[in-house]
């Protein structure tokens, strides 16, 4: 029998696979598990194209001369989401890399961290950006060593607000985000 007096008031930061957490009524963050340990892309969670490999807790996107590497969630995320990820690039002279939330078409409005926002003229520059479907709303150029691991976070808040964090520091915010449901993904184009 469950004793609701012992229910969690919030979920722990690190959840353990196979454990059951009893929670009371309230707002709790969503958790989707994929630790990228088993060597197989979980296609019930992810849709991918190109050379995408998971191994030893890492996901690698390897663009070749003819195919871009991309992976995105199968589920759309509504308002009030956050994605936090630790990532690095193998090179910073890349034409275009990004980590994003995009709308239902995958090509329209979205929130992103992007390397090379304006194409080859911006190659090697990292920015946080909101693309409203016709106009970019970018941060200034972010500084960092992108070949070492950094922690990125994209937060879609209620009331049309969004916030971008780099290594736990807010680097960009935007009020006026109109896209509510988006996919989460990574791309090496």
JSON list of C-alpha atoms in Angstrom, two decimals:
[
{"chain": "A", "resi": 1, "resn": "UNK", "atom": "CA", "xyz": [0.00, 0.00, 0.00]},
{"chain": "A", "resi": 2, "resn": "UNK", "atom": "CA", "xyz": [1.28, 3.45, -0.95]},
{"chain": "A", "resi": 3, "resn": "UNK", "atom": "CA", "xyz": [1.58, 6.02, 1.87]},
{"chain": "A", "resi": 4, "resn": "UNK", "atom": "CA", "xyz": [1.03, 9.40, 0.20]},
{"chain": "A", "resi": 5, "resn": "UNK", "atom": "CA", "xyz": [2.58, 11.15, 3.20]},
{"chain": "A", "resi": 6, "resn": "UNK", "atom": "CA", "xyz": [5.93, 9.75, 1.97]},
{"chain": "A", "resi": 7, "resn": "UNK", "atom": "CA", "xyz": [5.47, 10.87, -1.65]},
{"chain": "A", "resi": 8, "resn": "UNK", "atom": "CA", "xyz": [8.28, 12.81, -3.25]},
{"chain": "A", "resi": 9, "resn": "UNK", "atom": "CA", "xyz": [7.67, 16.56, -3.40]},
{"chain": "A", "resi": 10, "resn": "UNK", "atom": "CA", "xyz": [10.04, 16.76, -6.35]},
{"chain": "A", "resi": 11, "resn": "UNK", "atom": "CA", "xyz": [11.94, 14.17, -8.33]},
{"chain": "A", "resi": 12, "resn": "UNK", "atom": "CA", "xyz": [15.66, 13.71, -7.68]},
{"chain": "A", "resi": 13, "resn": "UNK", "atom": "CA", "xyz": [18.05, 15.13, -10.28]},
{"chain": "A", "resi": 14, "resn": "UNK", "atom": "CA", "xyz": [19.40, 11.67, -11.10]},
{"chain": "A", "resi": 15, "resn": "UNK", "atom": "CA", "xyz": [16.78, 8.99, -11.57]},
{"chain": "A", "resi": 16, "resn": "UNK", "atom": "CA", "xyz": [17.68, 5.31, -11.40]},
{"chain": "A", "resi": 17, "resn": "UNK", "atom": "CA", "xyz": [16.41, 2.86, -13.98]},
{"chain": "A", "resi": 18, "resn": "UNK", "atom": "CA", "xyz": [14.05, 0.28, -12.49]},
{"chain": "A", "resi": 19, "resn": "UNK", "atom": "CA", "xyz": [13.08, 2.37, -9.45]},
{"chain": "A", "resi": 20, "resn": "UNK", "atom": "CA", "xyz": [9.52, 3.54, -8.83]},
{"chain": "A", "resi": 21, "resn": "UNK", "atom": "CA", "xyz": [9.00, 7.10, -7.62]},
{"chain": "A", "resi": 22, "resn": "UNK", "atom": "CA", "xyz": [5.67, 7.94, -6.01]},
{"chain": "A", "resi": 23, "resn": "UNK", "atom": "CA", "xyz": [4.79, 11.58, -6.50]},
{"chain": "A", "resi": 24, "resn": "UNK", "atom": "CA", "xyz": [1.88, 13.71, -5.36]},
{"chain": "A", "resi": 25, "resn": "UNK", "atom": "CA", "xyz": [-0.18, 16.12, -7.42]},
{"chain": "A", "resi": 26, "resn": "UNK", "atom": "CA", "xyz": [1.90, 18.94, -8.91]},
{"chain": "A", "resi": 27, "resn": "UNK", "atom": "CA", "xyz": [4.15, 19.96, -11.77]},
{"chain": "A", "resi": 28, "resn": "UNK", "atom": "CA", "xyz": [7.19, 17.74, -12.29]},
{"chain": "A", "resi": 29, "resn": "UNK", "atom": "CA", "xyz": [9.80, 17.69, -15.02]},
{"chain": "A", "resi": 30, "resn": "UNK", "atom": "CA", "xyz": [9.51, 14.99, -17.67]},
{"chain": "A", "resi": 31, "resn": "UNK", "atom": "CA", "xyz": [12.24, 12.38, -17.94]},
{"chain": "A", "resi": 32, "resn": "UNK", "atom": "CA", "xyz": [13.07, 10.33, -21.01]},
{"chain": "A", "resi": 33, "resn": "UNK", "atom": "CA", "xyz": [15.76, 7.72, -20.59]},
{"chain": "A", "resi": 34, "resn": "UNK", "atom": "CA", "xyz": [18.30, 6.93, -23.25]},
{"chain": "A", "resi": 35, "resn": "UNK", "atom": "CA", "xyz": [21.79, 6.61, -21.91]},
{"chain": "A", "resi": 36, "resn": "UNK", "atom": "CA", "xyz": [23.27, 5.67, -25.32]},
{"chain": "A", "resi": 37, "resn": "UNK", "atom": "CA", "xyz": [24.98, 2.64, -23.78]},
{"chain": "A", "resi": 38, "resn": "UNK", "atom": "CA", "xyz": [23.61, -0.30, -25.74]},
{"chain": "A", "resi": 39, "resn": "UNK", "atom": "CA", "xyz": [25.01, 0.51, -29.21]},
{"chain": "A", "resi": 40, "resn": "UNK", "atom": "CA", "xyz": [21.57, 0.74, -30.84]},
{"chain": "A", "resi": 41, "resn": "UNK", "atom": "CA", "xyz": [19.60, 3.92, -31.54]},
{"chain": "A", "resi": 42, "resn": "UNK", "atom": "CA", "xyz": [16.24, 3.57, -29.77]},
{"chain": "A", "resi": 43, "resn": "UNK", "atom": "CA", "xyz": [13.88, 4.31, -32.66]},
{"chain": "A", "resi": 44, "resn": "UNK", "atom": "CA", "xyz": [10.88, 4.53, -30.32]},
{"chain": "A", "resi": 45, "resn": "UNK", "atom": "CA", "xyz": [12.50, 7.73, -28.97]},
{"chain": "A", "resi": 46, "resn": "UNK", "atom": "CA", "xyz": [14.66, 8.96, -31.89]},
{"chain": "A", "resi": 47, "resn": "UNK", "atom": "CA", "xyz": [14.35, 9.44, -35.64]},
{"chain": "A", "resi": 48, "resn": "UNK", "atom": "CA", "xyz": [17.70, 9.71, -37.41]},
{"chain": "A", "resi": 49, "resn": "UNK", "atom": "CA", "xyz": [19.41, 9.85, -40.78]},
{"chain": "A", "resi": 50, "resn": "UNK", "atom": "CA", "xyz": [23.01, 9.50, -41.86]},
{"chain": "A", "resi": 51, "resn": "UNK", "atom": "CA", "xyz": [25.92, 8.19, -39.85]},
{"chain": "A", "resi": 52, "resn": "UNK", "atom": "CA", "xyz": [24.66, 8.38, -36.24]},
{"chain": "A", "resi": 53, "resn": "UNK", "atom": "CA", "xyz": [26.37, 6.08, -33.75]},
{"chain": "A", "resi": 54, "resn": "UNK", "atom": "CA", "xyz": [25.82, 5.52, -30.04]},
{"chain": "A", "resi": 55, "resn": "UNK", "atom": "CA", "xyz": [28.47, 3.92, -27.90]},
{"chain": "A", "resi": 56, "resn": "UNK", "atom": "CA", "xyz": [29.77, 4.11, -24.32]},
{"chain": "A", "resi": 57, "resn": "UNK", "atom": "CA", "xyz": [27.26, 6.77, -23.29]},
{"chain": "A", "resi": 58, "resn": "UNK", "atom": "CA", "xyz": [27.94, 9.02, -26.27]},
{"chain": "A", "resi": 59, "resn": "UNK", "atom": "CA", "xyz": [26.01, 9.85, -29.41]},
{"chain": "A", "resi": 60, "resn": "UNK", "atom": "CA", "xyz": [28.14, 10.70, -32.45]},
{"chain": "A", "resi": 61, "resn": "UNK", "atom": "CA", "xyz": [26.95, 12.42, -35.61]},
{"chain": "A", "resi": 62, "resn": "UNK", "atom": "CA", "xyz": [29.41, 11.91, -38.44]},
{"chain": "A", "resi": 63, "resn": "UNK", "atom": "CA", "xyz": [28.70, 13.81, -41.63]},
{"chain": "A", "resi": 64, "resn": "UNK", "atom": "CA", "xyz": [30.21, 12.31, -44.74]},
{"chain": "A", "resi": 65, "resn": "UNK", "atom": "CA", "xyz": [30.64, 13.89, -48.15]},
{"chain": "A", "resi": 66, "resn": "UNK", "atom": "CA", "xyz": [27.15, 13.00, -49.35]},
{"chain": "A", "resi": 67, "resn": "UNK", "atom": "CA", "xyz": [24.90, 12.72, -46.27]},
{"chain": "A", "resi": 68, "resn": "UNK", "atom": "CA", "xyz": [24.17, 14.98, -43.33]},
{"chain": "A", "resi": 69, "resn": "UNK", "atom": "CA", "xyz": [23.88, 13.36, -39.91]},
{"chain": "A", "resi": 70, "resn": "UNK", "atom": "CA", "xyz": [20.75, 14.21, -37.91]},
{"chain": "A", "resi": 71, "resn": "UNK", "atom": "CA", "xyz": [18.78, 12.88, -34.99]},
{"chain": "A", "resi": 72, "resn": "UNK", "atom": "CA", "xyz": [15.58, 14.22, -33.43]},
{"chain": "A", "resi": 73, "resn": "UNK", "atom": "CA", "xyz": [12.98, 13.15, -30.92]},
{"chain": "A", "resi": 74, "resn": "UNK", "atom": "CA", "xyz": [9.89, 11.35, -32.18]},
{"chain": "A", "resi": 75, "resn": "UNK", "atom": "CA", "xyz": [7.69, 13.19, -29.70]},
{"chain": "A", "resi": 76, "resn": "UNK", "atom": "CA", "xyz": [6.77, 16.84, -29.89]},
{"chain": "A", "resi": 77, "resn": "UNK", "atom": "CA", "xyz": [7.52, 18.84, -26.74]},
{"chain": "A", "resi": 78, "resn": "UNK", "atom": "CA", "xyz": [4.97, 21.40, -25.51]},
{"chain": "A", "resi": 79, "resn": "UNK", "atom": "CA", "xyz": [5.43, 24.63, -23.59]},
{"chain": "A", "resi": 80, "resn": "UNK", "atom": "CA", "xyz": [7.42, 24.40, -20.38]},
{"chain": "A", "resi": 81, "resn": "UNK", "atom": "CA", "xyz": [10.26, 22.14, -21.50]},
{"chain": "A", "resi": 82, "resn": "UNK", "atom": "CA", "xyz": [13.99, 22.16, -21.04]},
{"chain": "A", "resi": 83, "resn": "UNK", "atom": "CA", "xyz": [16.74, 20.15, -22.70]},
{"chain": "A", "resi": 84, "resn": "UNK", "atom": "CA", "xyz": [20.17, 20.00, -21.11]},
{"chain": "A", "resi": 85, "resn": "UNK", "atom": "CA", "xyz": [23.01, 18.26, -22.89]},
{"chain": "A", "resi": 86, "resn": "UNK", "atom": "CA", "xyz": [26.77, 17.94, -22.72]},
{"chain": "A", "resi": 87, "resn": "UNK", "atom": "CA", "xyz": [28.41, 18.09, -26.10]},
{"chain": "A", "resi": 88, "resn": "UNK", "atom": "CA", "xyz": [31.54, 18.92, -28.05]},
{"chain": "A", "resi": 89, "resn": "UNK", "atom": "CA", "xyz": [32.49, 19.29, -31.69]},
{"chain": "A", "resi": 90, "resn": "UNK", "atom": "CA", "xyz": [35.30, 17.39, -33.33]},
{"chain": "A", "resi": 91, "resn": "UNK", "atom": "CA", "xyz": [36.23, 20.58, -35.23]},
{"chain": "A", "resi": 92, "resn": "UNK", "atom": "CA", "xyz": [35.10, 24.19, -35.11]},
{"chain": "A", "resi": 93, "resn": "UNK", "atom": "CA", "xyz": [35.63, 25.05, -38.75]},
{"chain": "A", "resi": 94, "resn": "UNK", "atom": "CA", "xyz": [32.41, 23.30, -39.61]},
{"chain": "A", "resi": 95, "resn": "UNK", "atom": "CA", "xyz": [29.90, 24.97, -41.90]},
{"chain": "A", "resi": 96, "resn": "UNK", "atom": "CA", "xyz": [26.82, 24.34, -39.74]},
{"chain": "A", "resi": 97, "resn": "UNK", "atom": "CA", "xyz": [26.08, 22.40, -36.54]},
{"chain": "A", "resi": 98, "resn": "UNK", "atom": "CA", "xyz": [23.10, 22.91, -34.33]},
{"chain": "A", "resi": 99, "resn": "UNK", "atom": "CA", "xyz": [21.16, 21.61, -31.36]},
{"chain": "A", "resi": 100, "resn": "UNK", "atom": "CA", "xyz": [17.56, 22.63, -31.54]},
{"chain": "A", "resi": 101, "resn": "UNK", "atom": "CA", "xyz": [13.85, 22.58, -30.86]},
{"chain": "A", "resi": 102, "resn": "UNK", "atom": "CA", "xyz": [12.03, 22.94, -34.18]},
{"chain": "A", "resi": 103, "resn": "UNK", "atom": "CA", "xyz": [8.34, 23.03, -35.07]},
{"chain": "A", "resi": 104, "resn": "UNK", "atom": "CA", "xyz": [6.27, 20.25, -36.62]},
{"chain": "A", "resi": 105, "resn": "UNK", "atom": "CA", "xyz": [7.82, 20.60, -40.08]},
{"chain": "A", "resi": 106, "resn": "UNK", "atom": "CA", "xyz": [11.35, 20.39, -38.67]},
{"chain": "A", "resi": 107, "resn": "UNK", "atom": "CA", "xyz": [12.42, 23.32, -40.85]},
{"chain": "A", "resi": 108, "resn": "UNK", "atom": "CA", "xyz": [10.38, 26.18, -39.46]},
{"chain": "A", "resi": 109, "resn": "UNK", "atom": "CA", "xyz": [10.55, 28.27, -36.30]},
{"chain": "A", "resi": 110, "resn": "UNK", "atom": "CA", "xyz": [12.69, 27.03, -33.46]},
{"chain": "A", "resi": 111, "resn": "UNK", "atom": "CA", "xyz": [15.10, 27.55, -30.59]},
{"chain": "A", "resi": 112, "resn": "UNK", "atom": "CA", "xyz": [18.69, 26.54, -31.17]},
{"chain": "A", "resi": 113, "resn": "UNK", "atom": "CA", "xyz": [22.36, 26.70, -30.39]},
{"chain": "A", "resi": 114, "resn": "UNK", "atom": "CA", "xyz": [23.96, 26.97, -33.79]},
{"chain": "A", "resi": 115, "resn": "UNK", "atom": "CA", "xyz": [27.48, 27.02, -35.21]},
{"chain": "A", "resi": 116, "resn": "UNK", "atom": "CA", "xyz": [27.63, 29.05, -38.42]},
{"chain": "A", "resi": 117, "resn": "UNK", "atom": "CA", "xyz": [24.27, 30.82, -38.25]},
{"chain": "A", "resi": 118, "resn": "UNK", "atom": "CA", "xyz": [24.77, 32.84, -41.41]},
{"chain": "A", "resi": 119, "resn": "UNK", "atom": "CA", "xyz": [26.44, 30.08, -43.40]},
{"chain": "A", "resi": 120, "resn": "UNK", "atom": "CA", "xyz": [30.10, 30.03, -44.29]},
{"chain": "A", "resi": 121, "resn": "UNK", "atom": "CA", "xyz": [30.59, 33.71, -43.36]},
{"chain": "A", "resi": 122, "resn": "UNK", "atom": "CA", "xyz": [29.81, 32.80, -39.73]},
{"chain": "A", "resi": 123, "resn": "UNK", "atom": "CA", "xyz": [31.64, 29.47, -39.76]},
{"chain": "A", "resi": 124, "resn": "UNK", "atom": "CA", "xyz": [33.21, 28.67, -36.41]},
{"chain": "A", "resi": 125, "resn": "UNK", "atom": "CA", "xyz": [31.00, 31.10, -34.46]},
{"chain": "A", "resi": 126, "resn": "UNK", "atom": "CA", "xyz": [28.53, 29.71, -31.90]},
{"chain": "A", "resi": 127, "resn": "UNK", "atom": "CA", "xyz": [25.31, 31.58, -31.11]},
{"chain": "A", "resi": 128, "resn": "UNK", "atom": "CA", "xyz": [22.01, 31.03, -29.35]},
{"chain": "A", "resi": 129, "resn": "UNK", "atom": "CA", "xyz": [19.12, 31.83, -31.69]},
{"chain": "A", "resi": 130, "resn": "UNK", "atom": "CA", "xyz": [15.34, 32.00, -32.05]},
{"chain": "A", "resi": 131, "resn": "UNK", "atom": "CA", "xyz": [14.19, 31.60, -35.67]},
{"chain": "A", "resi": 132, "resn": "UNK", "atom": "CA", "xyz": [10.59, 32.84, -35.99]},
{"chain": "A", "resi": 133, "resn": "UNK", "atom": "CA", "xyz": [10.12, 31.46, -39.50]},
{"chain": "A", "resi": 134, "resn": "UNK", "atom": "CA", "xyz": [11.36, 34.55, -41.30]},
{"chain": "A", "resi": 135, "resn": "UNK", "atom": "CA", "xyz": [13.87, 36.31, -39.04]},
{"chain": "A", "resi": 136, "resn": "UNK", "atom": "CA", "xyz": [16.73, 35.18, -36.79]},
{"chain": "A", "resi": 137, "resn": "UNK", "atom": "CA", "xyz": [16.94, 36.63, -33.28]},
{"chain": "A", "resi": 138, "resn": "UNK", "atom": "CA", "xyz": [20.51, 35.63, -32.34]},
{"chain": "A", "resi": 139, "resn": "UNK", "atom": "CA", "xyz": [22.70, 36.21, -29.35]},
{"chain": "A", "resi": 140, "resn": "UNK", "atom": "CA", "xyz": [26.08, 37.78, -29.79]},
{"chain": "A", "resi": 141, "resn": "UNK", "atom": "CA", "xyz": [28.89, 35.35, -30.64]},
{"chain": "A", "resi": 142, "resn": "UNK", "atom": "CA", "xyz": [29.47, 33.01, -27.69]},
{"chain": "A", "resi": 143, "resn": "UNK", "atom": "CA", "xyz": [32.97, 32.32, -26.52]},
{"chain": "A", "resi": 144, "resn": "UNK", "atom": "CA", "xyz": [34.21, 28.86, -25.66]},
{"chain": "A", "resi": 145, "resn": "UNK", "atom": "CA", "xyz": [36.34, 25.95, -26.71]},
{"chain": "A", "resi": 146, "resn": "UNK", "atom": "CA", "xyz": [33.78, 23.89, -28.65]},
{"chain": "A", "resi": 147, "resn": "UNK", "atom": "CA", "xyz": [36.19, 20.94, -29.05]},
{"chain": "A", "resi": 148, "resn": "UNK", "atom": "CA", "xyz": [35.92, 20.40, -25.25]},
{"chain": "A", "resi": 149, "resn": "UNK", "atom": "CA", "xyz": [32.72, 19.40, -23.52]},
{"chain": "A", "resi": 150, "resn": "UNK", "atom": "CA", "xyz": [30.30, 22.21, -22.66]},
{"chain": "A", "resi": 151, "resn": "UNK", "atom": "CA", "xyz": [26.86, 22.05, -21.08]},
{"chain": "A", "resi": 152, "resn": "UNK", "atom": "CA", "xyz": [24.08, 23.57, -23.19]},
{"chain": "A", "resi": 153, "resn": "UNK", "atom": "CA", "xyz": [20.50, 24.12, -22.09]},
{"chain": "A", "resi": 154, "resn": "UNK", "atom": "CA", "xyz": [17.47, 25.39, -23.98]},
{"chain": "A", "resi": 155, "resn": "UNK", "atom": "CA", "xyz": [14.45, 26.33, -21.86]},
{"chain": "A", "resi": 156, "resn": "UNK", "atom": "CA", "xyz": [11.02, 27.08, -23.35]},
{"chain": "A", "resi": 157, "resn": "UNK", "atom": "CA", "xyz": [9.11, 28.91, -20.64]},
{"chain": "A", "resi": 158, "resn": "UNK", "atom": "CA", "xyz": [5.42, 29.81, -20.50]},
{"chain": "A", "resi": 159, "resn": "UNK", "atom": "CA", "xyz": [4.26, 33.26, -21.63]},
{"chain": "A", "resi": 160, "resn": "UNK", "atom": "CA", "xyz": [6.22, 33.11, -24.91]},
{"chain": "A", "resi": 161, "resn": "UNK", "atom": "CA", "xyz": [9.64, 33.27, -23.24]},
{"chain": "A", "resi": 162, "resn": "UNK", "atom": "CA", "xyz": [12.80, 31.27, -23.88]},
{"chain": "A", "resi": 163, "resn": "UNK", "atom": "CA", "xyz": [16.22, 31.13, -22.29]},
{"chain": "A", "resi": 164, "resn": "UNK", "atom": "CA", "xyz": [19.55, 29.65, -23.39]},
{"chain": "A", "resi": 165, "resn": "UNK", "atom": "CA", "xyz": [22.30, 28.62, -20.95]},
{"chain": "A", "resi": 166, "resn": "UNK", "atom": "CA", "xyz": [25.91, 27.72, -21.58]},
{"chain": "A", "resi": 167, "resn": "UNK", "atom": "CA", "xyz": [27.73, 26.04, -18.70]},
{"chain": "A", "resi": 168, "resn": "UNK", "atom": "CA", "xyz": [24.89, 27.10, -16.35]},
{"chain": "A", "resi": 169, "resn": "UNK", "atom": "CA", "xyz": [25.09, 30.79, -17.33]},
{"chain": "A", "resi": 170, "resn": "UNK", "atom": "CA", "xyz": [22.27, 32.54, -19.18]},
{"chain": "A", "resi": 171, "resn": "UNK", "atom": "CA", "xyz": [23.65, 33.64, -22.57]},
{"chain": "A", "resi": 172, "resn": "UNK", "atom": "CA", "xyz": [20.45, 34.64, -24.36]},
{"chain": "A", "resi": 173, "resn": "UNK", "atom": "CA", "xyz": [16.77, 35.19, -23.68]},
{"chain": "A", "resi": 174, "resn": "UNK", "atom": "CA", "xyz": [13.88, 36.06, -25.93]},
{"chain": "A", "resi": 175, "resn": "UNK", "atom": "CA", "xyz": [10.29, 37.08, -25.33]},
{"chain": "A", "resi": 176, "resn": "UNK", "atom": "CA", "xyz": [7.89, 36.51, -28.19]},
{"chain": "A", "resi": 177, "resn": "UNK", "atom": "CA", "xyz": [8.38, 32.81, -28.96]},
{"chain": "A", "resi": 178, "resn": "UNK", "atom": "CA", "xyz": [5.21, 31.71, -30.71]},
{"chain": "A", "resi": 179, "resn": "UNK", "atom": "CA", "xyz": [5.93, 28.06, -31.51]},
{"chain": "A", "resi": 180, "resn": "UNK", "atom": "CA", "xyz": [4.46, 25.79, -28.84]},
{"chain": "A", "resi": 181, "resn": "UNK", "atom": "CA", "xyz": [5.18, 22.22, -29.98]},
{"chain": "A", "resi": 182, "resn": "UNK", "atom": "CA", "xyz": [8.62, 21.27, -31.21]},
{"chain": "A", "resi": 183, "resn": "UNK", "atom": "CA", "xyz": [10.96, 18.35, -31.75]},
{"chain": "A", "resi": 184, "resn": "UNK", "atom": "CA", "xyz": [14.33, 18.21, -30.02]},
{"chain": "A", "resi": 185, "resn": "UNK", "atom": "CA", "xyz": [17.34, 17.27, -32.13]},
{"chain": "A", "resi": 186, "resn": "UNK", "atom": "CA", "xyz": [20.96, 17.59, -33.24]},
{"chain": "A", "resi": 187, "resn": "UNK", "atom": "CA", "xyz": [22.27, 18.15, -36.73]},
{"chain": "A", "resi": 188, "resn": "UNK", "atom": "CA", "xyz": [25.68, 18.10, -38.44]},
{"chain": "A", "resi": 189, "resn": "UNK", "atom": "CA", "xyz": [24.91, 19.68, -41.81]}
]
